[in-house]
Amino acid sequence: MPYLVEFIRNSDSTIATHCTCPTSQNGQYCHHRFNIIEGKTADIVSENLDEVETVQSWIPGSEIETAMVEVQRLDDEIAKAKELLAAVKNEATRAMMN
Ligand SMILES: [Zn+2]
């Protein structure tokens, strides 16, 4: 079932976003909105794909950009932690074979 995702640029350049998915309605992370911000259009079924670029042009300098930078930083940290964890697990496995 498709969800309606809206982006509205306010007169003070802040950006309001809405999505009708249950996750978003509960005020939680909604990948539908993130996908549009990141320019991922594969799952969009509406006829306004060209508006994704417009929304993306609103992001630089916005609070959303600041938050997205932090999301990326933490994603990178998690990826590094997972790599480190895998290496330590391998090390533990090798130690068990001694
Ligand atoms: Zn959503």
Coordinates of C-alpha atoms and ligand atoms in Angstrom, one line a residue:
M1 CA 0.0 0.0 0.0
P2 CA 1.5 3.4 -1.0
Y3 CA 2.0 6.1 1.6
L4 CA 1.6 9.8 1.0
V5 CA 4.9 11.6 1.8
E6 CA 4.8 15.4 1.8
F7 CA 7.6 18.0 2.1
I8 CA 6.7 21.6 2.8
R9 CA 9.2 24.4 2.8
N10 CA 8.1 27.1 5.3
S11 CA 8.7 30.8 4.8
D12 CA 11.6 30.7 7.3
S13 CA 13.2 27.9 5.1
T14 CA 12.5 25.2 7.7
I15 CA 11.1 22.0 6.2
A16 CA 8.1 20.2 7.5
T17 CA 7.7 16.6 6.4
H18 CA 4.8 14.2 6.8
C19 CA 4.3 10.5 5.9
T20 CA 1.2 8.5 6.3
C21 CA 3.0 5.3 7.2
P22 CA 2.3 3.9 10.7
T23 CA 6.0 4.3 11.8
S24 CA 5.9 8.0 10.9
Q25 CA 2.5 8.4 12.6
N26 CA 4.2 7.2 15.8
G27 CA 6.8 9.9 15.4
Q28 CA 9.6 7.4 14.6
Y29 CA 12.3 7.1 11.9
C30 CA 10.5 6.7 8.6
H31 CA 12.6 5.5 5.7
H32 CA 10.1 6.9 3.2
R33 CA 11.1 10.4 4.1
F34 CA 14.8 9.6 4.3
N35 CA 14.7 7.9 0.9
I36 CA 13.4 11.1 -0.7
I37 CA 16.0 13.3 1.1
E38 CA 18.7 10.9 -0.2
G39 CA 17.2 11.0 -3.7
K40 CA 16.2 7.3 -3.7
T41 CA 13.2 7.2 -6.0
A42 CA 12.9 3.4 -6.7
D43 CA 9.8 3.0 -4.5
I44 CA 8.0 6.1 -5.6
V45 CA 4.7 5.4 -7.4
S46 CA 3.4 8.9 -7.9
E47 CA 3.9 11.0 -11.0
N48 CA 6.0 13.7 -9.4
L49 CA 9.5 12.2 -9.4
D50 CA 11.0 15.4 -10.6
E51 CA 10.0 17.1 -7.3
V52 CA 12.5 14.9 -5.4
E53 CA 15.3 17.1 -6.8
T54 CA 13.5 20.1 -5.6
V55 CA 13.2 18.7 -2.1
Q56 CA 16.8 17.7 -2.1
S57 CA 17.7 21.3 -3.1
W58 CA 16.1 22.5 0.2
I59 CA 18.3 20.3 2.4
P60 CA 21.7 22.2 2.3
G61 CA 21.9 24.5 5.3
S62 CA 18.8 23.1 6.9
E63 CA 18.4 21.4 10.3
I64 CA 17.7 18.2 8.3
E65 CA 21.2 18.4 6.8
T66 CA 22.7 18.8 10.3
A67 CA 20.8 15.8 11.5
M68 CA 21.7 13.7 8.4
V69 CA 25.4 14.4 8.9
E70 CA 25.1 13.0 12.4
V71 CA 23.1 10.0 11.1
Q72 CA 25.9 9.3 8.6
R73 CA 28.6 9.8 11.3
L74 CA 26.9 7.3 13.6
D75 CA 26.2 4.8 10.7
D76 CA 30.0 5.0 9.9
E77 CA 30.8 4.4 13.6
I78 CA 28.4 1.4 13.7
A79 CA 30.0 -0.1 10.6
K80 CA 33.5 0.3 12.1
A81 CA 32.3 -1.3 15.4
K82 CA 30.8 -4.2 13.5
E83 CA 34.1 -4.8 11.7
L84 CA 36.0 -4.6 15.0
L85 CA 33.5 -7.0 16.6
A86 CA 33.8 -9.5 13.7
A87 CA 37.7 -9.4 14.0
V88 CA 37.5 -9.9 17.8
K89 CA 35.1 -12.8 17.3
N90 CA 37.5 -14.4 14.8
E91 CA 40.3 -13.9 17.2
A92 CA 38.3 -15.6 20.0
T93 CA 37.5 -18.4 17.7
R94 CA 41.2 -18.9 16.9
A95 CA 42.0 -18.8 20.6
M96 CA 39.5 -21.6 21.2
M97 CA 41.3 -23.8 18.6
N98 CA 44.6 -23.7 20.4
Ligands
ZN1 ZN 6.9 6.7 6.1

